[in-house]
CSV table of C-alpha atoms in Angstrom, one decimal:
chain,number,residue,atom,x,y,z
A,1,UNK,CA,0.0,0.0,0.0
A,2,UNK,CA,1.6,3.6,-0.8
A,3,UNK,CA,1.9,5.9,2.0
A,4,UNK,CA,0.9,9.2,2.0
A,5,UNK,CA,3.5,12.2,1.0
A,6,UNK,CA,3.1,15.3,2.8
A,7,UNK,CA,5.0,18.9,2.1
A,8,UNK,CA,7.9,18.3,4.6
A,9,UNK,CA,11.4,18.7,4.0
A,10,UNK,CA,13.7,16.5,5.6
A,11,UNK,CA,16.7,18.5,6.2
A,12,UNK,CA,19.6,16.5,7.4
A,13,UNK,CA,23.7,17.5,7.5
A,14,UNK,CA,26.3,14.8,7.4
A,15,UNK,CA,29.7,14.0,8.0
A,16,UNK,CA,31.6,11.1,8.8
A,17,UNK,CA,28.2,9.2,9.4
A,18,UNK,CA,28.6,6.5,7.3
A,19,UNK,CA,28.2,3.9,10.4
A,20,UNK,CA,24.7,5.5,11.3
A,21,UNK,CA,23.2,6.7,7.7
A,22,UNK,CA,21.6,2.7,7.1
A,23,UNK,CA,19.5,3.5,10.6
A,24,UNK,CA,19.0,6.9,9.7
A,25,UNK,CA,17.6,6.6,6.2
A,26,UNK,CA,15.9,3.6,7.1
A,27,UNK,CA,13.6,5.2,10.2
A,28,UNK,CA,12.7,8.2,7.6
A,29,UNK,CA,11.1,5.1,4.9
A,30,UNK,CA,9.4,3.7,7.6
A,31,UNK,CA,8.0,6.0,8.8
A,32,UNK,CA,3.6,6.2,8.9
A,33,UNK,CA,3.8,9.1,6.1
A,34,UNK,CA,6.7,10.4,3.8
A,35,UNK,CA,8.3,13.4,3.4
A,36,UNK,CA,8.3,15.4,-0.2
A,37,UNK,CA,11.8,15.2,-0.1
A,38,UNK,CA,14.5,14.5,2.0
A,39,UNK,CA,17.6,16.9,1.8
A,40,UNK,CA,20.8,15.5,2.8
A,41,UNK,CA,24.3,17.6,2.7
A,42,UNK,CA,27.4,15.1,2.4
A,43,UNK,CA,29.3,18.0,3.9
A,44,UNK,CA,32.8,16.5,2.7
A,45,UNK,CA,33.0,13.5,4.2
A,46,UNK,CA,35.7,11.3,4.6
A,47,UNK,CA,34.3,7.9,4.6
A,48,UNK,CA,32.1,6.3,2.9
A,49,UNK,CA,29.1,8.0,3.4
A,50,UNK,CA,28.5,8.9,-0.1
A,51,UNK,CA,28.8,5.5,-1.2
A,52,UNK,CA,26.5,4.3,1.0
A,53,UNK,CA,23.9,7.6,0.5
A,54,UNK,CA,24.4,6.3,-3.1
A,55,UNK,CA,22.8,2.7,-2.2
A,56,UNK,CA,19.5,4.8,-1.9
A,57,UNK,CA,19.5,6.6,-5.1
A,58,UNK,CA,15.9,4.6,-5.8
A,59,UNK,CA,14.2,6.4,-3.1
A,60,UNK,CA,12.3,9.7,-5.2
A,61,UNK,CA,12.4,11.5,-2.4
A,62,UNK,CA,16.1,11.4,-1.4
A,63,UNK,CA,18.0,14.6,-2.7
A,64,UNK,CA,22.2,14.7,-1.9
A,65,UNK,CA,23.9,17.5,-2.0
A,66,UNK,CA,27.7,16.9,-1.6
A,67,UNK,CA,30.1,19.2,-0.8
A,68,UNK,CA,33.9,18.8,-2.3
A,69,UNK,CA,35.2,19.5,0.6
A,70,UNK,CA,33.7,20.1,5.0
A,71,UNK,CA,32.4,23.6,5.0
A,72,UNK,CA,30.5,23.1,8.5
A,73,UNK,CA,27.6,21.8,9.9
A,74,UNK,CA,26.1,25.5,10.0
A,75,UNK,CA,27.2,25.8,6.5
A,76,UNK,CA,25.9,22.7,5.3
A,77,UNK,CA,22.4,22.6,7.0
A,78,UNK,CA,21.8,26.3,5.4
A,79,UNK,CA,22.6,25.4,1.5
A,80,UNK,CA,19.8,22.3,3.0
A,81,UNK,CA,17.0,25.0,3.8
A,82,UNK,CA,18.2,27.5,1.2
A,83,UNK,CA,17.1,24.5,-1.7
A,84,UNK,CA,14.1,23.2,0.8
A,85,UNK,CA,10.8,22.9,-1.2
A,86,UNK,CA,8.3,21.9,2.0
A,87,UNK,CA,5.8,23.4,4.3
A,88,UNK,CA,7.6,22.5,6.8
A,89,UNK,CA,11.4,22.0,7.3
A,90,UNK,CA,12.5,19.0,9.7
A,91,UNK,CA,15.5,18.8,11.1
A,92,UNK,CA,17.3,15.6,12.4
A,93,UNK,CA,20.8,14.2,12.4
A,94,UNK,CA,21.9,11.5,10.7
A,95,UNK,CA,23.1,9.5,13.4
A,96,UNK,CA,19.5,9.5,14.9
A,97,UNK,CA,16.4,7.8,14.3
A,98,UNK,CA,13.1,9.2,13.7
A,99,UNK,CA,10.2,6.9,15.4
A,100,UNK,CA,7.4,5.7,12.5
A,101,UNK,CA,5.0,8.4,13.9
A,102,UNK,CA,7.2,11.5,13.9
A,103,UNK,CA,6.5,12.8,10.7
A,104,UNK,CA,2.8,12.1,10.7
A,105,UNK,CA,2.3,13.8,14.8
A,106,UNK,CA,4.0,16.6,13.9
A,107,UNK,CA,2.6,17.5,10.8
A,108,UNK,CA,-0.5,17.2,11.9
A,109,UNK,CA,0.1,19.3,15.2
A,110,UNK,CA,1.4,22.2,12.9
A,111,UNK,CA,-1.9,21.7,10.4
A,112,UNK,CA,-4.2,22.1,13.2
A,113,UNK,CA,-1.7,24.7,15.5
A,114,UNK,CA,-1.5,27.6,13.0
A,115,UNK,CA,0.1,29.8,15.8
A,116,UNK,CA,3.0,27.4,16.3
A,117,UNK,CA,6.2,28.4,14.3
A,118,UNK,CA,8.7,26.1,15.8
A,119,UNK,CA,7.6,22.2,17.1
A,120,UNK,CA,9.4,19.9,18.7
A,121,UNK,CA,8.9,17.1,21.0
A,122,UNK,CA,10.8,15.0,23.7
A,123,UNK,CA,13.6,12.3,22.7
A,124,UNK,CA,15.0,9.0,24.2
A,125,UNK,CA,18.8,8.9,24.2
A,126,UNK,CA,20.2,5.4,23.8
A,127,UNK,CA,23.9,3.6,24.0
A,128,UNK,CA,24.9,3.4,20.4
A,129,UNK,CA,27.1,-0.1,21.3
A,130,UNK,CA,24.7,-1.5,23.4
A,131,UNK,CA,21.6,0.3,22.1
A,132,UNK,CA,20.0,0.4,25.8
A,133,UNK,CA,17.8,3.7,26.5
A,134,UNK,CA,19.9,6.0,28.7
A,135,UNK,CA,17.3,8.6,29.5
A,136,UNK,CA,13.7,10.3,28.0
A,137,UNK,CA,14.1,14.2,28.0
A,138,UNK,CA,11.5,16.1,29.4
A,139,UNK,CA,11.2,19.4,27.6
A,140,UNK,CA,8.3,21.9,28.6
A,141,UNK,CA,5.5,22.2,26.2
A,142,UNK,CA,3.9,25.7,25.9
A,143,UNK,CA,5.7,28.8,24.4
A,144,UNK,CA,5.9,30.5,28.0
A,145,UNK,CA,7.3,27.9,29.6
A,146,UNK,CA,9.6,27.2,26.7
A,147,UNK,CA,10.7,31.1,25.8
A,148,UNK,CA,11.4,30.9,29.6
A,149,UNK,CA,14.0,28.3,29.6
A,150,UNK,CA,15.3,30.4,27.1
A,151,UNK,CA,15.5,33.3,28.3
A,152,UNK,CA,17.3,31.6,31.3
A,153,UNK,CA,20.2,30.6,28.7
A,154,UNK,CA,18.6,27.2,28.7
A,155,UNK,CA,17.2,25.2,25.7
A,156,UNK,CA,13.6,24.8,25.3
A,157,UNK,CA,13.7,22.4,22.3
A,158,UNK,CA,16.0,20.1,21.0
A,159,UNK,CA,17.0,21.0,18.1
A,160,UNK,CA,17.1,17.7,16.0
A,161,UNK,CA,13.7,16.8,17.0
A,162,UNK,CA,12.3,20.0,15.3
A,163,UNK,CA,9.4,20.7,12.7
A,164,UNK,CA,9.6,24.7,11.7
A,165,UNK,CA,7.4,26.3,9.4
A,166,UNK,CA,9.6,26.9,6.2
A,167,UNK,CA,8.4,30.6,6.2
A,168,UNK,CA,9.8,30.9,9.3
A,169,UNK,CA,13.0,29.0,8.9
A,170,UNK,CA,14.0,30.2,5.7
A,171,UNK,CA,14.3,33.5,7.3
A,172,UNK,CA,17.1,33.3,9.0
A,173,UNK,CA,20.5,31.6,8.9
A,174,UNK,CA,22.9,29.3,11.2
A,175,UNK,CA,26.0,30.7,12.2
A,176,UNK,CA,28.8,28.6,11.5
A,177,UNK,CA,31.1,31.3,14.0
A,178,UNK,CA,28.9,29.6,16.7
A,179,UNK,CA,28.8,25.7,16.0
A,180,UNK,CA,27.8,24.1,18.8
A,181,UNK,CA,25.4,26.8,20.3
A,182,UNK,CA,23.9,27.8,16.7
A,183,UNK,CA,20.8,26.2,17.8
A,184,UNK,CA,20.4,28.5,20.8
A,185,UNK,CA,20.9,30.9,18.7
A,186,UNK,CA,19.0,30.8,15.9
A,187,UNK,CA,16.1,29.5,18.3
A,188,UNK,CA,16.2,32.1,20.5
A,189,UNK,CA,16.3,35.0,17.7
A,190,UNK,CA,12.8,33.8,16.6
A,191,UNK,CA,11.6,33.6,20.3
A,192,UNK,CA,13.0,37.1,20.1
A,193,UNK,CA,11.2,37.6,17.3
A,194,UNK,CA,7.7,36.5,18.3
A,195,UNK,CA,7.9,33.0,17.0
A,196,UNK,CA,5.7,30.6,18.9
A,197,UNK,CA,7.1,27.6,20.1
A,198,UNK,CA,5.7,24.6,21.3
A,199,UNK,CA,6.5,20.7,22.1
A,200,UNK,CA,4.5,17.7,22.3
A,201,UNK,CA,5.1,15.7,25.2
A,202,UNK,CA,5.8,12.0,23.7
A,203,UNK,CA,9.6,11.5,22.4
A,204,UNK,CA,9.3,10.8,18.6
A,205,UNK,CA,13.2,10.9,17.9
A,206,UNK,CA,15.9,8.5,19.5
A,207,UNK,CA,19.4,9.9,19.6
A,208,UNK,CA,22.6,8.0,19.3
A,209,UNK,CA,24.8,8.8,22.4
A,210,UNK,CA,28.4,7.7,20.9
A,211,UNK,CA,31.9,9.0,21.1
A,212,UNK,CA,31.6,11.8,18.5
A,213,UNK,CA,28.0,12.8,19.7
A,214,UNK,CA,26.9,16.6,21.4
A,215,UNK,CA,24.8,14.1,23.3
A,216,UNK,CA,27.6,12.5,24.5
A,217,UNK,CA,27.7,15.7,27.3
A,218,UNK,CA,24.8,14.5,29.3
């Protein structure tokens, strides 16, 4: 039976993934609903993360954009947006795993919510060797609550488990002077800015705690 496509962009930077990018791709085609497209930026890898990208040249949805050589995760998730032909831009990282429903939740949260610029949702961290569940974040879910933790140099989303309306996002840019807390950036420039945020309680994104990983901090 086909799925449904909806207008979502998959946005999704990579480099020196090659270990995760099976999981990763795999999680976005089994997912309940497709994306239109799913953008991702082979930002100069060194492995062989374009070969395997390459194994999924079949999938009409998949669109690769590969760099010569790094120029940055900021760098590489902007020429993503800059291209992005969705409603809504998702963001994810490509040694994570979206869960079946992801997609399909929060695209129908932003249908319904047409206040809510930026949506994201809760995630389960687990051991990339052992693949046990670490921990289940426990972000707060209205805007106040969320511009608050902001406003207290906190985060109030996380960033790869966010749907943004693609008017918003393609408004402003990451900065690739401030890898690492671009996300806090750029997120709290459209809190700033008026953007409502929101998240939805259940975790519909599992991130990969491994050696390389920002998530590797907690």
């Amino acid at each position: 039976m086909n799925k449904a496509v909806v207008s979502v962009s998959v946005i999704t930077a990579n480099y020196n993934n090659g270990d995760y990018l099976d999981d990763f791709i795999n999680s976005i085609n089994n997912s309940s609903i497709l994306p239109e497209e799913m953008i991702i930026i082979n930002d100069g890898s060194t492995d062989d993360s374009l070969t395997i990208l390459e194994k999924y040249s079949s999938l009409s949805y998949l669109k690769i954009i590969a760099f010569p050589e790094n120029k940055g995760f900021c760098n590489a998730l902007n020429a993503g947006i800059e291209c992005a032909k969705g409603k809504y831009i998702m963001r994810i990282d490509p040694d994570d795993i979206a869960l079946p429903s992801r997609i399909e939740k929060q695209y129908k949260f932003l249908e319904k919510n047409h206040d809510i610029d930026v949506l994201g949702s809760n995630t389960t961290y687990f051991h990339n060797n052992t693949g046990k569940e670490i921990i289940t974040s426990n972000f707060p879910l209205n805007h106040d609550q969320i511009k608050q933790k902001f406003y207290s140099g906190e985060h109030g989303v996380q960033h790869p488990s966010t749907m943004i309306r693609s008017s918003v996002m393609k408004k402003y840019k990451y900065d690739q002077d401030n890898f690492r807390a671009e996300d806090y950036e750029i997120f709290a420039k459209m809190i700033n800015d008026g953007c409502k945020f929101a998240n939805i309680k259940e975790p519909l994104t599992k991130m990969r705690v491994h050696s390389k990983s920002v998530s590797i901090n907690i």
